[in-house]
MMTF fields as JSON, N, C-alpha, C and O atoms, coordinates in Angstrom:
{
  "mmtfVersion": "1.0.0",
  "mmtfProducer": "UNKNOWN",
  "numBonds": 319,
  "numAtoms": 320,
  "numGroups": 80,
  "numChains": 1,
  "numModels": 1,
  "chainsPerModel": [1],
  "groupsPerChain": [80],
  "chainIdList": ["A"],
  "bondAtomList": [4, 2, 8, 6, 12, 10, 16, 14, 20, 18, 24, 22, 28, 26, 32, 30, 36, 34, 40, 38, 44, 42, 48, 46, 52, 50, 56, 54, 60, 58, 64, 62, 68, 66, 72, 70, 76, 74, 80, 78, 84, 82, 88, 86, 92, 90, 96, 94, 100, 98, 104, 102, 108, 106, 112, 110, 116, 114, 120, 118, 124, 122, 128, 126, 132, 130, 136, 134, 140, 138, 144, 142, 148, 146, 152, 150, 156, 154, 160, 158, 164, 162, 168, 166, 172, 170, 176, 174, 180, 178, 184, 182, 188, 186, 192, 190, 196, 194, 200, 198, 204, 202, 208, 206, 212, 210, 216, 214, 220, 218, 224, 222, 228, 226, 232, 230, 236, 234, 240, 238, 244, 242, 248, 246, 252, 250, 256, 254, 260, 258, 264, 262, 268, 266, 272, 270, 276, 274, 280, 278, 284, 282, 288, 286, 292, 290, 296, 294, 300, 298, 304, 302, 308, 306, 312, 310, 316, 314],
  "bondOrderList": [1, 1, 1, 1, 1, 1, 1, 1, 1, 1, 1, 1, 1, 1, 1, 1, 1, 1, 1, 1, 1, 1, 1, 1, 1, 1, 1, 1, 1, 1, 1, 1, 1, 1, 1, 1, 1, 1, 1, 1, 1, 1, 1, 1, 1, 1, 1, 1, 1, 1, 1, 1, 1, 1, 1, 1, 1, 1, 1, 1, 1, 1, 1, 1, 1, 1, 1, 1, 1, 1, 1, 1, 1, 1, 1, 1, 1, 1, 1],
  "groupList": [{"groupName": "UNK", "atomNameList": ["N", "CA", "C", "O"], "elementList": ["N", "C", "C", "O"], "formalChargeList": [0, 0, 0, 0], "bondAtomList": [1, 0, 2, 1, 3, 2], "bondOrderList": [1, 1, 2], "singleLetterCode": "X", "chemCompType": "L-PEPTIDE LINKING"}],
  "groupTypeList": [0, 0, 0, 0, 0, 0, 0, 0, 0, 0, 0, 0, 0, 0, 0, 0, 0, 0, 0, 0, 0, 0, 0, 0, 0, 0, 0, 0, 0, 0, 0, 0, 0, 0, 0, 0, 0, 0, 0, 0, 0, 0, 0, 0, 0, 0, 0, 0, 0, 0, 0, 0, 0, 0, 0, 0, 0, 0, 0, 0, 0, 0, 0, 0, 0, 0, 0, 0, 0, 0, 0, 0, 0, 0, 0, 0, 0, 0, 0, 0],
  "groupIdList": [1, 2, 3, 4, 5, 6, 7, 8, 9, 10, 11, 12, 13, 14, 15, 16, 17, 18, 19, 20, 21, 22, 23, 24, 25, 26, 27, 28, 29, 30, 31, 32, 33, 34, 35, 36, 37, 38, 39, 40, 41, 42, 43, 44, 45, 46, 47, 48, 49, 50, 51, 52, 53, 54, 55, 56, 57, 58, 59, 60, 61, 62, 63, 64, 65, 66, 67, 68, 69, 70, 71, 72, 73, 74, 75, 76, 77, 78, 79, 80],
  "secStructList": [7, 7, 1, 3, 3, 3, 2, 2, 2, 2, 2, 2, 2, 2, 2, 2, 2, 6, 1, 7, 5, 7, 2, 2, 2, 2, 2, 2, 2, 2, 2, 2, 2, 2, 7, 6, 6, 7, 3, 3, 3, 7, 1, 1, 7, 7, 1, 5, 7, 2, 2, 2, 2, 2, 2, 2, 2, 2, 2, 6, 6, 7, 7, 3, 3, 3, 6, 6, 3, 3, 3, 7, 7, 4, 4, 4, 1, 7, 7, 7],
  "xCoordList": [209.45, 209.746, 208.927, 208.789, 208.397, 207.579, 208.408, 209.623, 207.737, 208.422, 208.893, 209.911, 208.167, 208.512, 208.485, 207.552, 209.513, 209.664, 209.169, 209.531, 208.345, 207.841, 208.943, 209.72, 209.003, 209.975, 209.918, 210.928, 208.742, 208.623, 209.539, 210.127, 209.662, 210.519, 211.983, 212.732, 212.381, 213.75, 213.958, 214.996, 212.989, 213.106, 213.13, 213.868, 212.333, 212.355, 213.702, 214.214, 214.278, 215.608, 216.626, 217.485, 216.523, 217.427, 217.276, 218.274, 216.054, 215.825, 216.486, 217.049, 216.412, 216.989, 218.51, 219.108, 219.136, 220.586, 221.005, 222.077, 220.149, 220.424, 221.558, 222.131, 221.884, 222.973, 222.813, 222.056, 223.536, 223.547, 224.4, 225.374, 224.018, 224.784, 224.939, 224.127, 225.98, 226.107, 225.1, 224.595, 224.811, 223.877, 224.428, 223.677, 225.731, 226.351, 226.241, 225.983, 226.435, 226.305, 224.86, 224.615, 223.911, 222.504, 222.179, 221.466, 222.688, 222.471, 222.984, 222.317, 224.157, 224.731, 223.878, 223.639, 223.422, 222.574, 221.255, 220.765, 220.688, 219.438, 219.651, 218.801, 220.765, 221.055, 221.204, 220.734, 221.856, 222.018, 220.679, 220.418, 219.847, 218.567, 217.492, 216.76, 217.403, 216.296, 216.711, 215.854, 218.009, 218.486, 218.985, 218.488, 219.972, 220.596, 219.604, 219.719, 218.638, 217.705, 216.369, 215.421, 216.287, 215.017, 214.534, 215.322, 213.238, 212.571, 211.817, 211.432, 211.618, 211.026, 209.87, 209.821, 208.941, 207.829, 207.495, 207.915, 206.734, 206.219, 204.731, 204.156, 204.125, 202.702, 202.424, 201.307, 203.439, 203.208, 204.169, 204.097, 205.055, 206.007, 206.305, 206.16, 206.723, 207.018, 208.146, 208.651, 208.528, 209.564, 210.888, 211.51, 211.312, 212.573, 213.63, 213.322, 214.885, 215.982, 216.383, 215.795, 217.375, 217.765, 218.181, 217.76, 218.999, 219.471, 218.317, 218.28, 217.384, 216.23, 215.358, 214.857, 215.172, 214.37, 215.029, 214.355, 216.324, 217.04, 216.88, 216.614, 217.036, 216.867, 215.438, 215.217, 214.465, 213.057, 212.772, 212.178, 213.192, 212.933, 213.624, 213.074, 214.812, 215.525, 214.749, 214.632, 214.221, 213.473, 212.179, 211.665, 211.658, 210.422, 210.693, 209.765, 211.964, 212.296, 212.272, 212.1, 212.438, 212.375, 213.687, 213.723, 214.761, 216.077, 216.576, 216.208, 217.411, 218.17, 219.627, 220.147, 220.282, 221.675, 222.608, 222.299, 223.763, 224.814, 226.155, 226.199, 227.233, 228.553, 228.709, 229.452, 228.013, 228.107, 227.307, 227.578, 226.331, 225.485, 224.044, 223.757, 223.135, 221.703, 221.076, 221.568, 219.995, 219.193, 217.757, 217.463, 216.869, 215.454, 214.909, 215.624, 213.661, 212.995, 211.637, 211.027, 211.168, 209.903, 208.752, 207.875, 208.743, 207.636, 207.648, 206.692, 208.703, 208.761, 208.161, 208.035, 207.796, 207.175, 205.668, 205.096, 205.02, 203.569, 202.876, 203.446, 201.662, 200.964, 199.737, 198.675, 199.873, 198.727, 199.105, 198.27],
  "yCoordList": [128.678, 127.63, 127.865, 129.003, 126.826, 126.893, 127.308, 127.113, 127.881, 128.247, 127.016, 127.07, 125.907, 124.683, 123.524, 123.389, 122.698, 121.574, 120.308, 120.042, 119.535, 118.287, 117.236, 117.171, 116.423, 115.339, 114.395, 113.795, 114.26, 113.408, 113.911, 113.111, 115.226, 115.789, 115.427, 115.187, 115.387, 115.002, 113.523, 113.145, 112.698, 111.27, 111.027, 110.163, 111.777, 111.656, 112.1, 111.499, 113.147, 113.595, 112.478, 112.219, 111.825, 110.712, 109.592, 109.03, 109.267, 108.231, 108.604, 107.749, 109.884, 110.332, 110.195, 110.107, 110.175, 110.013, 108.595, 108.386, 107.626, 106.244, 105.597, 104.604, 106.154, 105.587, 106.033, 106.956, 105.364, 105.754, 107.008, 107.215, 107.836, 109.051, 109.126, 108.577, 109.806, 110.036, 111.101, 111.829, 111.192, 112.216, 113.605, 114.51, 113.776, 115.073, 115.43, 116.582, 114.448, 114.681, 115.037, 115.925, 114.345, 114.649, 116.07, 116.776, 116.503, 117.885, 118.876, 119.869, 118.617, 119.511, 119.514, 120.565, 118.333, 118.229, 118.967, 119.651, 118.828, 119.524, 121.041, 121.765, 121.518, 122.953, 123.455, 124.544, 122.668, 123.055, 123.087, 123.992, 122.116, 121.987, 122.935, 123.559, 123.036, 123.765, 125.068, 125.858, 125.297, 126.521, 126.269, 125.389, 127.053, 126.901, 127.095, 126.439, 127.986, 128.327, 127.601, 127.946, 126.604, 125.889, 125.261, 124.808, 125.249, 124.574, 123.399, 123.425, 122.377, 121.137, 120.709, 121.036, 119.968, 119.41, 118.026, 117.647, 117.29, 115.988, 115.98, 117.011, 114.838, 114.72, 114.962, 115.323, 114.763, 114.868, 115.791, 115.873, 116.48, 117.388, 118.568, 118.478, 119.679, 120.867, 121.669, 121.347, 122.726, 123.66, 122.975, 123.257, 122.071, 121.364, 121.918, 122.339, 121.912, 122.203, 120.872, 119.836, 120.892, 119.683, 118.563, 117.419, 118.88, 117.868, 117.244, 116.028, 118.066, 117.561, 116.669, 115.644, 117.054, 116.227, 114.872, 113.842, 114.864, 113.605, 112.715, 111.52, 113.271, 112.497, 111.985, 110.839, 112.84, 112.446, 111.287, 110.288, 111.408, 110.356, 109.052, 107.966, 109.173, 107.988, 107.308, 106.083, 108.101, 107.537, 106.862, 105.979, 107.271, 106.681, 105.487, 104.938, 105.08, 103.911, 104.165, 103.225, 105.395, 105.738, 105.491, 105.553, 105.212, 105.009, 103.597, 102.955, 103.132, 101.904, 102.324, 103.045, 101.875, 102.244, 101.143, 99.954, 101.584, 100.657, 101.328, 102.454, 100.654, 101.259, 102.516, 103.427, 102.562, 103.707, 104.912, 106.041, 104.681, 105.772, 105.339, 104.219, 106.238, 105.951, 106.074, 106.806, 105.355, 105.479, 105.173, 104.686, 105.46, 105.202, 104.396, 104.119, 104.026, 103.269, 103.896, 104.466, 103.789, 104.413, 103.972, 104.776, 102.709, 102.217, 102.78, 102.58, 103.475, 104.102, 105.509, 106.135, 105.995, 107.325, 107.126, 106.496, 107.673, 107.517, 108.334, 109.293, 107.954, 108.57, 109.354, 109.223, 110.17, 110.986, 112.435, 113.282],
  "zCoordList": [-112.662, -111.693, -110.437, -109.987, -109.884, -108.684, -107.475, -107.444, -106.482, -105.247, -104.484, -103.793, -104.601, -103.902, -104.889, -105.68, -104.834, -105.757, -105.061, -103.915, -105.754, -105.164, -105.202, -106.154, -104.169, -104.087, -105.275, -105.641, -105.88, -107.069, -108.183, -108.913, -108.316, -109.354, -109.11, -110.057, -107.866, -107.524, -107.839, -108.382, -107.507, -107.806, -109.313, -109.786, -110.071, -111.528, -112.081, -113.026, -111.501, -111.882, -111.641, -112.485, -110.489, -110.191, -111.218, -111.67, -111.586, -112.592, -113.918, -114.602, -114.271, -115.547, -115.57, -116.642, -114.393, -114.331, -114.711, -115.278, -114.394, -114.762, -113.993, -114.441, -112.835, -112.036, -110.589, -110.287, -109.706, -108.297, -108.127, -108.85, -107.165, -106.839, -105.324, -104.579, -104.881, -103.442, -103.052, -103.907, -101.78, -101.31, -101.596, -101.959, -101.434, -101.712, -103.193, -103.543, -104.049, -105.488, -105.837, -106.653, -105.22, -105.469, -105.046, -105.759, -103.897, -103.461, -104.502, -104.792, -105.064, -106.081, -107.346, -107.94, -107.754, -108.949, -108.729, -109.627, -107.542, -107.212, -107.265, -107.782, -106.739, -106.75, -108.181, -108.512, -109.026, -110.424, -111.148, -111.941, -110.879, -111.598, -111.055, -111.824, -109.722, -109.109, -108.427, -108.03, -108.29, -107.657, -106.246, -105.543, -105.841, -104.523, -103.378, -102.343, -103.554, -102.48, -102.579, -101.872, -103.445, -103.651, -102.348, -101.518, -102.202, -101.089, -101.699, -102.868, -100.887, -101.365, -100.468, -99.282, -101.071, -100.317, -100.86, -101.953, -100.074, -100.488, -100.18, -99.831, -100.308, -99.998, -98.515, -98.143, -97.665, -96.228, -95.471, -94.244, -96.17, -95.508, -96.422, -97.641, -95.816, -96.625, -96.008, -94.932, -96.72, -96.255, -95.934, -94.91, -96.821, -96.625, -97.571, -98.686, -97.114, -98.024, -98.663, -98.353, -99.547, -100.275, -99.331, -99.503, -98.341, -97.415, -96.63, -96.441, -96.177, -95.434, -96.312, -95.85, -97.583, -98.485, -98.693, -98.655, -98.911, -99.114, -97.884, -98.02, -96.704, -95.469, -95.34, -94.949, -95.672, -95.592, -96.54, -96.134, -97.807, -98.784, -98.379, -98.558, -97.842, -97.37, -96.242, -96.219, -95.31, -94.178, -94.635, -93.948, -95.78, -96.315, -97.227, -97.822, -97.341, -98.149, -99.642, -100.42, -100.06, -101.482, -102.219, -103.448, -101.489, -102.09, -101.841, -100.857, -102.739, -102.57, -102.441, -103.293, -101.379, -101.14, -101.639, -101.569, -102.144, -102.571, -102.306, -101.809, -102.629, -102.457, -103.306, -102.943, -104.432, -105.338, -104.858, -105.268, -103.999, -103.515, -103.374, -102.95, -103.735, -103.645, -105.02, -105.879, -105.217, -106.427, -106.071, -104.98, -106.996, -106.767, -107.933, -108.897, -107.842, -108.9, -109.151, -108.246, -110.381, -110.769, -109.876, -109.558, -109.466, -108.648, -107.235, -106.486, -106.858, -105.532, -105.532, -104.48, -106.7, -106.806, -106.773, -107.663, -105.729, -105.627, -106.721, -107.241, -107.059, -108.19, -107.767, -108.375, -106.726, -106.325, -106.281, -105.963]
}
């Protein structure tokens, strides 16, 4: 496992769930999948914990919010 997980991997994980999740639930899923101490990065930011990554992705418009929680779409994952 890499020292730092790219945000794309988290978004792909969300897609695999096939449903909306709360931010707290996503944090738990990320910890289970990538480890409690995992660090995350994106194309333009690094050294984030799970909560910071979720906030960052939300600020970039990568999530759709609903009463059930947040979800993403494949077209929101950049391809570079």
